[in-house]
Coordinates of C-alpha atoms in Angstrom, one line a residue:
X1 CA -17.3 -40.9 29.2
X2 CA -15.0 -41.5 26.2
X3 CA -17.9 -40.6 23.8
X4 CA -18.3 -37.2 25.6
X5 CA -14.5 -36.6 25.3
X6 CA -14.5 -37.5 21.6
X7 CA -17.5 -35.2 21.0
X8 CA -15.7 -32.4 22.8
X9 CA -12.6 -32.9 20.7
X10 CA -14.6 -33.0 17.5
X11 CA -16.5 -29.8 18.4
X12 CA -13.1 -28.1 19.2
X13 CA -11.6 -29.1 15.8
X14 CA -14.5 -27.4 14.0
X15 CA -14.1 -24.1 15.7
X16 CA -13.1 -21.3 13.4
X17 CA -9.9 -19.4 14.2
X18 CA -10.2 -15.8 15.6
X19 CA -8.1 -14.5 12.7
X20 CA -8.1 -16.5 9.4
X21 CA -4.7 -17.9 8.5
X22 CA -4.3 -15.8 5.3
X23 CA -5.1 -12.6 7.2
X24 CA -2.8 -13.6 10.0
X25 CA 0.0 -14.3 7.6
X26 CA -0.5 -10.9 5.9
X27 CA -0.6 -9.1 9.3
X28 CA 2.8 -10.7 10.2
X29 CA 4.2 -9.6 6.8
X30 CA 2.9 -6.1 7.3
X31 CA 4.4 -5.9 10.8
X32 CA 7.8 -6.8 9.3
X33 CA 7.3 -4.2 6.6
X34 CA 6.5 -1.6 9.2
X35 CA 9.9 -2.2 10.8
X36 CA 11.5 -2.1 7.3
X37 CA 10.1 1.3 6.6
X38 CA 10.8 2.5 10.1
X39 CA 14.5 1.8 9.6
X40 CA 14.5 3.8 6.3
X41 CA 12.6 6.7 7.8
X42 CA 14.8 6.8 10.9
X43 CA 18.0 6.8 8.8
X44 CA 16.5 9.6 6.6
X45 CA 15.7 11.7 9.7
X46 CA 19.2 11.2 11.2
X47 CA 20.9 12.2 8.0
X48 CA 18.5 15.2 7.4
X49 CA 19.0 16.4 11.0
X50 CA 22.8 16.3 10.6
X51 CA 22.9 18.2 7.3
X52 CA 23.4 22.0 7.4
X53 CA 21.1 22.4 4.4
X54 CA 18.3 20.0 3.4
X55 CA 17.5 19.5 0.6
X56 CA 20.9 20.3 -1.0
X57 CA 20.8 23.6 -2.9
X58 CA 22.0 22.0 -6.1
X59 CA 19.3 19.3 -6.2
X60 CA 15.8 19.7 -7.8
X61 CA 12.9 20.1 -5.5
X62 CA 10.2 17.5 -5.2
X63 CA 6.9 18.2 -6.8
X64 CA 4.8 18.7 -3.6
X65 CA 1.6 19.9 -5.2
X66 CA 1.5 17.3 -7.9
X67 CA 2.2 14.6 -5.4
X68 CA -0.4 15.9 -3.1
X69 CA -3.0 15.6 -5.9
X70 CA -1.7 12.1 -6.7
X71 CA -2.1 11.2 -3.0
X72 CA -5.8 11.9 -3.3
X73 CA -6.0 9.0 -5.9
X74 CA -4.3 6.6 -3.5
X75 CA -6.6 7.6 -0.6
X76 CA -9.6 7.3 -3.0
X77 CA -8.4 3.8 -3.8
X78 CA -8.3 2.9 -0.1
X79 CA -11.9 4.2 0.3
X80 CA -13.1 2.3 -2.7
X81 CA -11.5 -0.9 -1.3
X82 CA -13.5 -0.3 1.9
X83 CA -16.7 0.1 -0.1
X84 CA -15.9 -3.1 -2.1
X85 CA -15.5 -4.9 1.2
X86 CA -18.9 -3.8 2.4
X87 CA -20.5 -5.0 -0.8
X88 CA -18.7 -8.3 -0.5
X89 CA -19.8 -8.8 3.1
X90 CA -23.3 -7.9 2.1
X91 CA -23.2 -10.9 -0.2
X92 CA -23.1 -8.9 -3.4
X93 CA -19.9 -10.6 -4.6
X94 CA -20.7 -10.5 -8.3
X95 CA -21.8 -7.0 -9.0
X96 CA -21.1 -4.1 -6.7
X97 CA -18.0 -5.7 -5.0
X98 CA -16.4 -6.4 -8.4
X99 CA -17.2 -2.8 -9.6
X100 CA -15.9 -1.1 -6.5
X101 CA -12.8 -3.3 -6.3
X102 CA -12.0 -2.6 -10.0
X103 CA -12.3 1.1 -9.4
X104 CA -10.0 0.8 -6.4
X105 CA -7.4 -1.0 -8.5
X106 CA -7.8 1.6 -11.3
X107 CA -7.2 4.5 -8.9
X108 CA -4.2 2.7 -7.3
X109 CA -2.8 2.1 -10.7
X110 CA -3.2 5.7 -11.6
X111 CA -1.3 6.7 -8.5
X112 CA 1.6 4.4 -9.4
X113 CA 1.6 5.6 -13.0
X114 CA 1.8 9.3 -11.9
X115 CA 4.6 8.4 -9.6
X116 CA 6.5 7.0 -12.6
X117 CA 5.9 10.2 -14.5
X118 CA 7.2 12.1 -11.5
X119 CA 10.4 9.9 -11.3
X120 CA 11.0 10.4 -15.1
X121 CA 10.9 14.2 -14.6
X122 CA 13.1 14.2 -11.5
X123 CA 15.7 12.0 -13.3
X124 CA 15.6 14.4 -16.3
X125 CA 16.3 17.3 -13.9
X126 CA 19.3 15.5 -12.3
X127 CA 17.9 13.9 -9.2
X128 CA 19.4 10.3 -9.2
X129 CA 20.5 7.7 -6.6
X130 CA 24.0 9.0 -7.1
X131 CA 23.5 12.7 -7.3
X132 CA 23.3 13.1 -3.5
X133 CA 22.2 11.5 -0.3
X134 CA 18.9 13.4 -0.8
X135 CA 18.3 11.6 -4.1
X136 CA 19.4 8.2 -2.6
X137 CA 16.9 8.5 0.3
X138 CA 14.1 9.7 -2.1
X139 CA 14.5 6.7 -4.4
X140 CA 15.1 4.2 -1.6
X141 CA 12.1 5.2 0.5
X142 CA 9.6 6.1 -2.3
X143 CA 10.9 3.3 -4.5
X144 CA 10.3 0.8 -1.8
X145 CA 6.8 2.1 -1.4
X146 CA 6.3 1.9 -5.2
X147 CA 7.4 -1.7 -5.2
X148 CA 5.0 -2.5 -2.4
X149 CA 2.2 -0.7 -4.3
X150 CA 2.9 -2.7 -7.5
X151 CA 3.1 -6.0 -5.6
X152 CA -0.2 -5.2 -3.9
X153 CA -1.9 -4.2 -7.2
X154 CA -0.8 -7.6 -8.7
X155 CA -2.3 -9.4 -5.7
X156 CA -5.4 -7.2 -6.1
X157 CA -5.6 -8.2 -9.8
X158 CA -5.6 -11.9 -8.9
X159 CA -8.3 -11.2 -6.3
X160 CA -10.3 -9.2 -8.8
X161 CA -10.3 -12.0 -11.3
X162 CA -11.3 -14.6 -8.7
X163 CA -14.0 -12.2 -7.4
X164 CA -15.4 -11.7 -10.9
X165 CA -15.4 -15.5 -11.4
X166 CA -17.3 -15.9 -8.1
X167 CA -14.5 -18.1 -6.6
X168 CA -13.0 -15.7 -4.1
X169 CA -12.8 -16.7 -0.5
X170 CA -13.4 -14.1 2.2
X171 CA -10.0 -14.8 3.8
X172 CA -8.0 -14.1 0.7
X173 CA -10.1 -11.0 0.0
X174 CA -9.4 -9.7 3.5
X175 CA -5.7 -10.4 3.2
X176 CA -5.5 -8.4 -0.1
X177 CA -7.3 -5.6 1.6
X178 CA -5.0 -5.6 4.6
X179 CA -2.0 -5.3 2.2
X180 CA -3.6 -2.4 0.3
X181 CA -4.6 -0.6 3.4
X182 CA -1.0 -0.8 4.6
X183 CA 0.2 0.7 1.3
X184 CA -2.4 3.4 1.4
X185 CA -1.9 4.2 5.1
X186 CA 1.9 4.3 4.9
X187 CA 1.9 6.8 2.1
X188 CA 0.8 10.0 4.0
X189 CA 3.7 9.4 6.5
X190 CA 6.2 9.0 3.7
X191 CA 4.8 12.1 2.0
X192 CA 5.3 14.2 5.1
X193 CA 8.7 12.8 5.9
X194 CA 10.2 12.9 2.3
X195 CA 8.3 15.6 0.5
X196 CA 7.6 18.2 3.2
X197 CA 11.1 19.1 4.2

């Protein structure tokens, strides 16, 4: 009877978790970040709702059309990440997965770079953290998203190098994707709340 019990314990120990540890850790981090952004967006909406004129008349307007075009690059990056995941799961870890994931990183980097150009122009036109509450919320919310995008791109670069070397585990690959999908999925909400007044 003790042999049966020992065999049962051994079989239980070898069982794979429903959600891999790296993915679970990333999902917990993302849940915390959702609350972080929810606080910023809520504060923005309260201040905007209490202001007689929004945005303030003396502040430059945000480049909605240019940012909408830039949004397409971020959404494309999310789709390319999905395609890379399919190639990875199909066992094509060295060729197609590396190519698609590299293109996803390139598209995401392009998004961040264009955001940087937009910020430089807005600063030149007088929209700063200190110019108004409008400027403060813009840089706080969009800046927090930019920091998340840069952090996710650095993580994706590490994953890309491991993927290219053939030493990438599925768990880490999925964790990186979860973070990038969060960055991509959050952006349309922020675009509507901050840019489309």
